[in-house]
Short mmCIF file of C-alpha atoms and ligand atoms in Angstrom, two decimals:
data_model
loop_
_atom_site.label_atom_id
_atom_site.label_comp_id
_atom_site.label_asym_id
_atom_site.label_seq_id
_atom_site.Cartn_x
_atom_site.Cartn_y
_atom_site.Cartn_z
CA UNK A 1 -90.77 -36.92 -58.77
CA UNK A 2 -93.91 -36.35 -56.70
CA UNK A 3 -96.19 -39.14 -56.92
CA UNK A 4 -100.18 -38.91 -56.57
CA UNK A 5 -101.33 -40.78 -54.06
CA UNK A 6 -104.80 -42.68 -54.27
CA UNK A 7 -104.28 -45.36 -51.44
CA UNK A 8 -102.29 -45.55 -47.71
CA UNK A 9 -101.40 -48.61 -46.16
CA UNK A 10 -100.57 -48.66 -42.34
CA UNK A 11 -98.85 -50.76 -40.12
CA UNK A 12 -97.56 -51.84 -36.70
CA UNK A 13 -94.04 -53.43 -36.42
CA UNK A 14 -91.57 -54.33 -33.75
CA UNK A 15 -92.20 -54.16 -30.17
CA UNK A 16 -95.92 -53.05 -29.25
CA UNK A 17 -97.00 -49.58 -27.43
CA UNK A 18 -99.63 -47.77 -25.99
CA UNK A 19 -101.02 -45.10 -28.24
CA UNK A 20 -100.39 -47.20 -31.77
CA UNK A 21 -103.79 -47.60 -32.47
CA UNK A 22 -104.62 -43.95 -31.59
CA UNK A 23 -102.20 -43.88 -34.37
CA UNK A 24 -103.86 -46.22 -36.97
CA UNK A 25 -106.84 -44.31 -36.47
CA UNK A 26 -105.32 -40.92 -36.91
CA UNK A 27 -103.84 -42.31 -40.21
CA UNK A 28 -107.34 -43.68 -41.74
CA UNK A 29 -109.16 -40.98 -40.23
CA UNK A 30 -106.49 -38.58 -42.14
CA UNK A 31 -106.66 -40.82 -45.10
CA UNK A 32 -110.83 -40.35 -45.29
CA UNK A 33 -110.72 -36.83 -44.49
CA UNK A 34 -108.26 -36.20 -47.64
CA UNK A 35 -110.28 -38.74 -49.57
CA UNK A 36 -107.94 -41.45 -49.80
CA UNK A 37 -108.41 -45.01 -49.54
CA UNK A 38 -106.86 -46.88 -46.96
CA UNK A 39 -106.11 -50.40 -45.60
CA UNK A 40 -104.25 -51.84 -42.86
CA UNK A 41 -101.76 -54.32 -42.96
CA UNK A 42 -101.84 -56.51 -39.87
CA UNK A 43 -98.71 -58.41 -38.21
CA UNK A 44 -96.11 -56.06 -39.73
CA UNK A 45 -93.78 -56.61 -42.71
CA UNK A 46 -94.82 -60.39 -42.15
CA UNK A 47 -98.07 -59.85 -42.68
CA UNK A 48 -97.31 -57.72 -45.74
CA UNK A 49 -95.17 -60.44 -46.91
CA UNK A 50 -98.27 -63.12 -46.26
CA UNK A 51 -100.74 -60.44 -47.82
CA UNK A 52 -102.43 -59.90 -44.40
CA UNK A 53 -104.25 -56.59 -45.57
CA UNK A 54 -107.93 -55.52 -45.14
CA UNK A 55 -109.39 -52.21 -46.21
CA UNK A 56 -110.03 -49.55 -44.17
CA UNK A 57 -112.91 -46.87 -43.76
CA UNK A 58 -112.96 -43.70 -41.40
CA UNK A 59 -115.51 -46.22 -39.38
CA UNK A 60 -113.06 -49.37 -39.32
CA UNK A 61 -111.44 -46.91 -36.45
CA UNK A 62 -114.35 -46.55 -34.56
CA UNK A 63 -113.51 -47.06 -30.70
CA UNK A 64 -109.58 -47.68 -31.06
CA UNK A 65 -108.07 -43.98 -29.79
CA UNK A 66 -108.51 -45.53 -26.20
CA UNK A 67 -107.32 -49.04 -26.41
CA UNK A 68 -103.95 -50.20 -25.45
CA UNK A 69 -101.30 -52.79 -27.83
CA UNK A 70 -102.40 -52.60 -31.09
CA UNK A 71 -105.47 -53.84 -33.26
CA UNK A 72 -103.07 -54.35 -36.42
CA UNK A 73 -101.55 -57.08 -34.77
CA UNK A 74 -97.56 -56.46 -34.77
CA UNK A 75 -95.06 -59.20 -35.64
CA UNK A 76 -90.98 -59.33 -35.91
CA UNK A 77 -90.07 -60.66 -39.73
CA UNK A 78 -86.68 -62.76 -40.96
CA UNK A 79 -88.40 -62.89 -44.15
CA UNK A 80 -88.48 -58.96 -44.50
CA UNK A 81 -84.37 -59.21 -44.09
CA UNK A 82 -83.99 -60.83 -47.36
CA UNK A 83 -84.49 -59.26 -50.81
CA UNK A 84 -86.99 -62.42 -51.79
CA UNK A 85 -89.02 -61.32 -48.65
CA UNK A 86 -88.92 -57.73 -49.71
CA UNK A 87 -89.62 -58.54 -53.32
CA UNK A 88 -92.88 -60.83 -51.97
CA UNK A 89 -94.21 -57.23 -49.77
CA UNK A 90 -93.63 -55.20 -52.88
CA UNK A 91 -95.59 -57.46 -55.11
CA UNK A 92 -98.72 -57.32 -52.71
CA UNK A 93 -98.47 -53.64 -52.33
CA UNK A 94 -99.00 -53.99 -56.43
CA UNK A 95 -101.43 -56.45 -55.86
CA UNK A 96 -103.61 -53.93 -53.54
CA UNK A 97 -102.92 -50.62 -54.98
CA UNK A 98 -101.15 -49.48 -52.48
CA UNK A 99 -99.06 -46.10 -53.21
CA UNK A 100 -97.57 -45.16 -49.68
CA UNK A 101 -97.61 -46.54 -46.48
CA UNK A 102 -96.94 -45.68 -42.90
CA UNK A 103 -94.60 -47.74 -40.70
CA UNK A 104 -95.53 -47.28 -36.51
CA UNK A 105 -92.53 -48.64 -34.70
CA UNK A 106 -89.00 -48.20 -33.15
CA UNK A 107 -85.67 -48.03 -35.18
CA UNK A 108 -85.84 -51.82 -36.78
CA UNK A 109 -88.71 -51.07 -38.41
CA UNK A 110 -87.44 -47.79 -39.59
CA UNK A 111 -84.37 -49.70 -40.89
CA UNK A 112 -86.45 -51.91 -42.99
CA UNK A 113 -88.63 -49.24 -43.82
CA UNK A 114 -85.64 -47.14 -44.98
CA UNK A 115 -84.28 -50.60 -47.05
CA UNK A 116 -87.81 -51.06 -48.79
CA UNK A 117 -88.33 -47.55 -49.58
CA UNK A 118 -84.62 -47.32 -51.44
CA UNK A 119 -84.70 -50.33 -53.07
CA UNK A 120 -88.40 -50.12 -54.87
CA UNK A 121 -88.82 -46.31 -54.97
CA UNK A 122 -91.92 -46.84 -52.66
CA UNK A 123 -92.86 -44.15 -50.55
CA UNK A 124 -93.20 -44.25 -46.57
CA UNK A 125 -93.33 -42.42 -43.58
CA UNK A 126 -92.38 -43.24 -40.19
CA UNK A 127 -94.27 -42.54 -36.70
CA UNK A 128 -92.07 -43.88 -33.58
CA UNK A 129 -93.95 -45.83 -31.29
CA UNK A 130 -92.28 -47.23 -28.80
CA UNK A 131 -92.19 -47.05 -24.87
CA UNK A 132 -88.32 -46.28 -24.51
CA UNK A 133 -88.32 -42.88 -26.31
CA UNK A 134 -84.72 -43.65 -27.40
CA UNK A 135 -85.48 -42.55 -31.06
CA UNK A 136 -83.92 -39.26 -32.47
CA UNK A 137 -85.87 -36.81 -33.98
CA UNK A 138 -88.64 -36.50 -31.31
CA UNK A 139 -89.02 -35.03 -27.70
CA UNK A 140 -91.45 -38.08 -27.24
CA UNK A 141 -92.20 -41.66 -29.24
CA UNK A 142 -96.08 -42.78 -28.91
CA UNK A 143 -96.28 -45.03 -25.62
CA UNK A 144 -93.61 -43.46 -23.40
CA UNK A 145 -95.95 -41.11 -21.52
CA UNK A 146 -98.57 -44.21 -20.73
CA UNK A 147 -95.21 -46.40 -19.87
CA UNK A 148 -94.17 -43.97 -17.54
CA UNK A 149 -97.33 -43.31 -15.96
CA UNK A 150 -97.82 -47.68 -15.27
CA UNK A 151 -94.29 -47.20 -13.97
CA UNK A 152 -94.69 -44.74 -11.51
CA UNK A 153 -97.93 -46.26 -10.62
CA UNK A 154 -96.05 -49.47 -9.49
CA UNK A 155 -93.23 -47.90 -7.80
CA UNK A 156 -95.76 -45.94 -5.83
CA UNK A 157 -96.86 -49.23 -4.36
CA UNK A 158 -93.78 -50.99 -3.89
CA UNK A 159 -92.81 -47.56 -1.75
CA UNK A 160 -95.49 -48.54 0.59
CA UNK A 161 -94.68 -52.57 1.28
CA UNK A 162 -90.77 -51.15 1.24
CA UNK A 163 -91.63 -48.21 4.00
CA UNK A 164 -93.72 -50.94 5.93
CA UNK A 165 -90.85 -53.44 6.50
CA UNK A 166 -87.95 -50.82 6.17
CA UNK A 167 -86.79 -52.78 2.87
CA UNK A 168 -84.11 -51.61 0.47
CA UNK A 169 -86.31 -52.41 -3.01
CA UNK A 170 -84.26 -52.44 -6.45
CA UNK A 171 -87.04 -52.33 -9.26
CA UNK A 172 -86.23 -52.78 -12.41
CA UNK A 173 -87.92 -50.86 -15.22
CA UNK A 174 -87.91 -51.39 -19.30
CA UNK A 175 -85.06 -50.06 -21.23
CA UNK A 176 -82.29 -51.66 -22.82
CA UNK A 177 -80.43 -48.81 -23.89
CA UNK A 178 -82.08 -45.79 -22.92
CA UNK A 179 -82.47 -44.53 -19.01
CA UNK A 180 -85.69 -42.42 -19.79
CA UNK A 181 -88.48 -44.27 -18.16
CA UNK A 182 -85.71 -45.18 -15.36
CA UNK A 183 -84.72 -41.39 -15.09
CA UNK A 184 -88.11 -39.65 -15.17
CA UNK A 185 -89.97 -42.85 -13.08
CA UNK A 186 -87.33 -42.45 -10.22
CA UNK A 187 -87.60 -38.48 -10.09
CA UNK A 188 -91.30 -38.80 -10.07
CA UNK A 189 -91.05 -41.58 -7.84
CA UNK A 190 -88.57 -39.85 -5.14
CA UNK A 191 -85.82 -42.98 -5.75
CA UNK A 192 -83.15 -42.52 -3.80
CA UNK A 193 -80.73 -43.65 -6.94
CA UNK A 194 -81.63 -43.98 -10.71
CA UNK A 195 -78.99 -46.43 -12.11
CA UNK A 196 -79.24 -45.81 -16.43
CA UNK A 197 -77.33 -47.50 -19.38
CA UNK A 198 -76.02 -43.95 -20.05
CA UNK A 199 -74.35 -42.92 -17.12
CA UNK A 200 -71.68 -45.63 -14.88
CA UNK A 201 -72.11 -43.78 -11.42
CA UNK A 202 -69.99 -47.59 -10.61
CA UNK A 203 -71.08 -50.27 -7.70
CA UNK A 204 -68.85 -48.61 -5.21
CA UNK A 205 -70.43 -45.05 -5.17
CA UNK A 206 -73.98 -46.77 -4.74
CA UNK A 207 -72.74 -48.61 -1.59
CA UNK A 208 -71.52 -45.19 -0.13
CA UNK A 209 -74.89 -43.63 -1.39
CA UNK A 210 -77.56 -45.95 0.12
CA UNK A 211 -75.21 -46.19 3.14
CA UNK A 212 -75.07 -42.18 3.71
CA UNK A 213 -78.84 -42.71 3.11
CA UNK A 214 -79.03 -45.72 5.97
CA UNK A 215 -77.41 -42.83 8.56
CA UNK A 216 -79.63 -39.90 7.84
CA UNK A 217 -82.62 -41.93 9.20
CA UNK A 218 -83.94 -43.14 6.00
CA UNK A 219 -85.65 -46.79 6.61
CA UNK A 220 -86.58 -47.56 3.35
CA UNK A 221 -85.28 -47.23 0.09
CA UNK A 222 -86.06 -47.32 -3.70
CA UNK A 223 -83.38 -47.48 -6.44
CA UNK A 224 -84.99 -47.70 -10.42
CA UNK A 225 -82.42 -49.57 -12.54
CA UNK A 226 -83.29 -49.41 -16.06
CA UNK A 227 -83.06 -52.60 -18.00
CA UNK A 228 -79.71 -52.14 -19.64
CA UNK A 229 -78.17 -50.41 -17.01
CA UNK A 230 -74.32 -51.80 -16.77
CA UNK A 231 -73.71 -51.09 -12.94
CA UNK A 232 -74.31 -54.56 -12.44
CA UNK A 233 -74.60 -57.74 -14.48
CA UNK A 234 -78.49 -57.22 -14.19
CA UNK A 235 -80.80 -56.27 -11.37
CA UNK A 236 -80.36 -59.31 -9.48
CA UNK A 237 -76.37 -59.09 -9.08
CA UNK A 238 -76.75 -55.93 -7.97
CA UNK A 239 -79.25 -56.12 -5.27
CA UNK A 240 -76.93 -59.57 -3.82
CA UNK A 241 -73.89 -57.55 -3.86
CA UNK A 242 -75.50 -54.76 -1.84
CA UNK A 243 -76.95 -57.19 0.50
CA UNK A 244 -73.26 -58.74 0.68
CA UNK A 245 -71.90 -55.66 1.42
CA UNK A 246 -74.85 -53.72 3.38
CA UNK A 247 -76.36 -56.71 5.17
CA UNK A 248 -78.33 -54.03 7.80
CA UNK A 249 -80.38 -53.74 4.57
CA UNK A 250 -83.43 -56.33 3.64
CA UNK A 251 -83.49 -56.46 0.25
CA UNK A 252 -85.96 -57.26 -2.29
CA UNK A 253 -86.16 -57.21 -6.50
CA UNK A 254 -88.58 -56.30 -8.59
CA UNK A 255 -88.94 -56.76 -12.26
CA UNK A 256 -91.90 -54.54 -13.53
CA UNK A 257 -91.39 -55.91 -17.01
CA UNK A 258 -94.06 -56.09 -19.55
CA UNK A 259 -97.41 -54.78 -17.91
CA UNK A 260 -95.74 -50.88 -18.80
CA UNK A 261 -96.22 -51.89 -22.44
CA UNK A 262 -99.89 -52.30 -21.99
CA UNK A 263 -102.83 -50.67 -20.99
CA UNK A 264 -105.14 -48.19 -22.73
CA UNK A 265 -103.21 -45.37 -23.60
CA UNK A 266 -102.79 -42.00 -21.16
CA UNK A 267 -104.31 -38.47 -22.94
CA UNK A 268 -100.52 -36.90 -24.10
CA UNK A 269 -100.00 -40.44 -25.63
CA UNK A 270 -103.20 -40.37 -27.47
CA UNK A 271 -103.44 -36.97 -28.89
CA UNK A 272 -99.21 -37.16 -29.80
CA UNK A 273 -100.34 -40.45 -31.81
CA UNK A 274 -103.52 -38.59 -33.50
CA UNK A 275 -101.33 -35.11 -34.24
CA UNK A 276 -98.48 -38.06 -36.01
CA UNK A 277 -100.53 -39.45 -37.73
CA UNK A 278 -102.59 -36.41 -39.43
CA UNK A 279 -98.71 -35.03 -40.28
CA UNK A 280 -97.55 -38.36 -41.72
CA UNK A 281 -100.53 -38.75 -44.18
CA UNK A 282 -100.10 -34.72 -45.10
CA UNK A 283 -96.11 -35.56 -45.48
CA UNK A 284 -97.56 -38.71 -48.58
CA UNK A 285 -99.67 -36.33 -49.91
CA UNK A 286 -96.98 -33.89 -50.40
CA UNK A 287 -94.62 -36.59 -51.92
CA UNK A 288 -92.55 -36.78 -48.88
CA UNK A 289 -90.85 -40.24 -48.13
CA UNK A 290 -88.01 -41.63 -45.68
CA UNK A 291 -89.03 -39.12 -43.05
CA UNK A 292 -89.87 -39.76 -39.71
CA UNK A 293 -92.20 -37.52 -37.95
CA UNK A 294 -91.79 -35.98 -34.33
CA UNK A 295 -92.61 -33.75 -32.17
CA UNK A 296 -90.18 -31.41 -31.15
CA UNK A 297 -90.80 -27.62 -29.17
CA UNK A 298 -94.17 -28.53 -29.17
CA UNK A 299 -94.03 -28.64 -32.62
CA UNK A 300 -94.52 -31.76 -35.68
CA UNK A 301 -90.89 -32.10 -36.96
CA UNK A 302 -89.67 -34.46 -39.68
CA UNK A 303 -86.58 -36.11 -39.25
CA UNK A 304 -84.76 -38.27 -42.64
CA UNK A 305 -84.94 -41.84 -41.23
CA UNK A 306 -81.46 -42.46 -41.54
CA UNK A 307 -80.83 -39.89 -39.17
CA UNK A 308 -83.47 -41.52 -36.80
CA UNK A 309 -82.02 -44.74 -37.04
CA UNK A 310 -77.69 -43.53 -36.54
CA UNK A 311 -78.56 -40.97 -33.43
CA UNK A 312 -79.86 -41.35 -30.40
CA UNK A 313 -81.81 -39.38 -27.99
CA UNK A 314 -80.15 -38.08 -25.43
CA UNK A 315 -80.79 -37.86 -22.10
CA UNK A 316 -81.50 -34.21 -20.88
CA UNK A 317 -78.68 -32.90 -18.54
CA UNK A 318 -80.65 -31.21 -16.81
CA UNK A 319 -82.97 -33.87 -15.57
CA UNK A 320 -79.98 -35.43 -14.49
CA UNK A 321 -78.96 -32.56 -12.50
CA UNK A 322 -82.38 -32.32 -10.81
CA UNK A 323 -82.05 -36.06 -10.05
CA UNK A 324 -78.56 -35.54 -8.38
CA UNK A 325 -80.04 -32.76 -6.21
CA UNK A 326 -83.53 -34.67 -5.23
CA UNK A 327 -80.94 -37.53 -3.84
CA UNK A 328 -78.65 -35.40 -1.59
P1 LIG B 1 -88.56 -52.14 -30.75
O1 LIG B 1 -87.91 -50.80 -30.51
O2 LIG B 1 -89.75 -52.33 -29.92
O3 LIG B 1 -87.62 -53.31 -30.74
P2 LIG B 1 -88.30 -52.16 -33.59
O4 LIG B 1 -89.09 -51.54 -34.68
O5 LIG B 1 -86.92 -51.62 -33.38
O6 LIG B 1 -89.15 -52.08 -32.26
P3 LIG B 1 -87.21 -54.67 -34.58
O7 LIG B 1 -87.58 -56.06 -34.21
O8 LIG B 1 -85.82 -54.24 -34.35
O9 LIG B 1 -88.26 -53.74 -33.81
O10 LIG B 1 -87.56 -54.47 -36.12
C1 LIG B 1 -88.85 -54.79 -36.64
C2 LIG B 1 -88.73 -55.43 -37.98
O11 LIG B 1 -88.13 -54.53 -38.92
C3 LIG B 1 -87.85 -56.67 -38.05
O12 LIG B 1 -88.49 -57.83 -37.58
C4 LIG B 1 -87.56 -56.75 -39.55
O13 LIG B 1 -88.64 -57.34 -40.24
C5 LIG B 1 -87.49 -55.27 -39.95
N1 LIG B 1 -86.06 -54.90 -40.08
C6 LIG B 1 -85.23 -54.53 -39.10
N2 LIG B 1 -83.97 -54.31 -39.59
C7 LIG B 1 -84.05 -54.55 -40.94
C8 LIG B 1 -83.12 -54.52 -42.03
N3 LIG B 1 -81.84 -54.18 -41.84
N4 LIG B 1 -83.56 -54.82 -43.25
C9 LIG B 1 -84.85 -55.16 -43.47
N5 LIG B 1 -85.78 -55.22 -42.48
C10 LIG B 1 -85.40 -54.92 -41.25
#
């Protein structure tokens, strides 16, 4: 049954990303604009659990689209595993009000989102923000384009020290299980190899690769190795087992870790984050719940959050392709 809605609560959970509080903002802004009350709930479904919430007004938002992490705060919770912990959120979203809410973060928080909403008929909708873009359901998550952007900024300069001493540079880039950063950094970067959790290309094939590359002149080389790529054991093995087994090559490491998580967000990552969160507050309005919204064709998709959480999102074949042909 559709249920009126008088009062949105918004949130930040899981790992942080540039763009989320473009998000927040495009959810209270949304919120005033449909006259609807609002309040944020800081740290997550911790802080939910603690009864961490503040109202909101269209000004609370005022000078947040640009900023980067995320001025909700955003927390991991145990607590929110356990019914008692669930049972404690639901009792303050009684306590304030609250008839909907809307859950910014990567497939964890869409679990428990998915969890609460079942078990106390309590309406929410998802936006993904995240920097790895591995969610299903959407072309891109909200901090991807600003991750990949810091990445490429990086890599840029590590091609300069690496063309200066003719080094062999392995730099590793965020992504446990997704190669998309990794993929699109080391196209945009001109890598000579992209080494991603989705595709084995095997230790053996890189040695013949960067050693063709050695011969046709090349001095200096760049591979991206995303996070969770399997090649290796991590970054580190792989660069001493090329140096082993290359040693005409002065290798060097580097871990870019978390500075592509921060930084104020880049323009696609803001207005993706303000178009989400207009669509997610329309979706509560018209009784919609479990969804997650995306962007998909250019176009603001919902996708059931069970689906979001089971798929993945693939890597696009013919990215690949262009990457094998940039690295003949
Ligand atoms: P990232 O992609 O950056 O890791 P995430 O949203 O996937 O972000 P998680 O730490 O996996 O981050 O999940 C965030 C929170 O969601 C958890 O700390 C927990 O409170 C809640 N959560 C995850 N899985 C469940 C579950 N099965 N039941 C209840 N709550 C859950």
């Amino acid at each position: 049954m559709k249920k009126f809605i008088k009062k949105v609560a918004v949130m930040t959970s899981g790992g942080d990303s540039p763009g989320m509080n473009a998000a927040i903002r495009s959810v209270i802004r949304a919120a005033a604009f449909y006259n609807l009350d609002s309040v944020g709930i800081y740290r997550g479904y911790q802080g939910l659990i603690e009864g961490d919430i503040e109202h909101m007004n269209a000004r609370s938002a005022h000078h947040l689209v640009q900023k980067g992490g995320t001025a909700l705060k955003t927390a991991r919770s145990k607590e929110f595993m356990t019914v008692e912990g669930r049972k404690k959120a639901y009792d303050n979203l009684v306590k304030y009000d609250i008839d909907a809410m809307v859950v910014i973060g990567g497939d964890g928080s869409f679990t428990g989102a998915m969890v609460f909403s079942n078990e106390f008929d309590f309406p929410i909708i998802g936006i993904p923000g995240t920097i790895d873009n591995d969610i299903f359901g959407t072309d891109f998550t909200v901090g991807y384009d600003t991750a990949l952007n810091t990445a490429i900024e990086v890599i840029d300069k590590i091609r300069d020290t690496a063309s200066s001493h003719n080094r062999l540079f392995f730099v590793e880039v965020m992504g446990r299980d997704a190669g998309h950063i990794a993929l699109n950094a080391g196209i945009g970067a001109g890598a000579e190899e992209i080494l991603i959790p989705e595709e084995d290309m095997g230790i053996d094939r890189l040695l013949i690769t960067l050693e063709k590359s050695r011969r046709s002149g090349k001095t200096s080389s760049l591979v991206i190795v995303a996070e969770g790529d399997k090649t290796g054991d991590n970054v580190f093995h792989l660069a001493k087992y090329v140096e082993d087994n290359l040693p005409e090559y002065d290798v060097r490491v580097s871990v870019l870790g978390h500075m592509q998580r921060g930084g104020a967000p880049s323009c696609f990552d803001r207005v993706l984050a303000s178009r989400m969160g207009v669509h997610a507050v329309e979706l509560l309005i018209d009784g919609k719940s479990n969804v997650m919204v995306g962007l998909q064709n250019g176009k603001m998709t919902t996708t059931p959050l069970e689906n979001a959480i089971k798929e993945n999102n693939p890597i696009d074949k013919e990215i690949l392709r262009v990457s094998d042909i940039m690295s003949v």
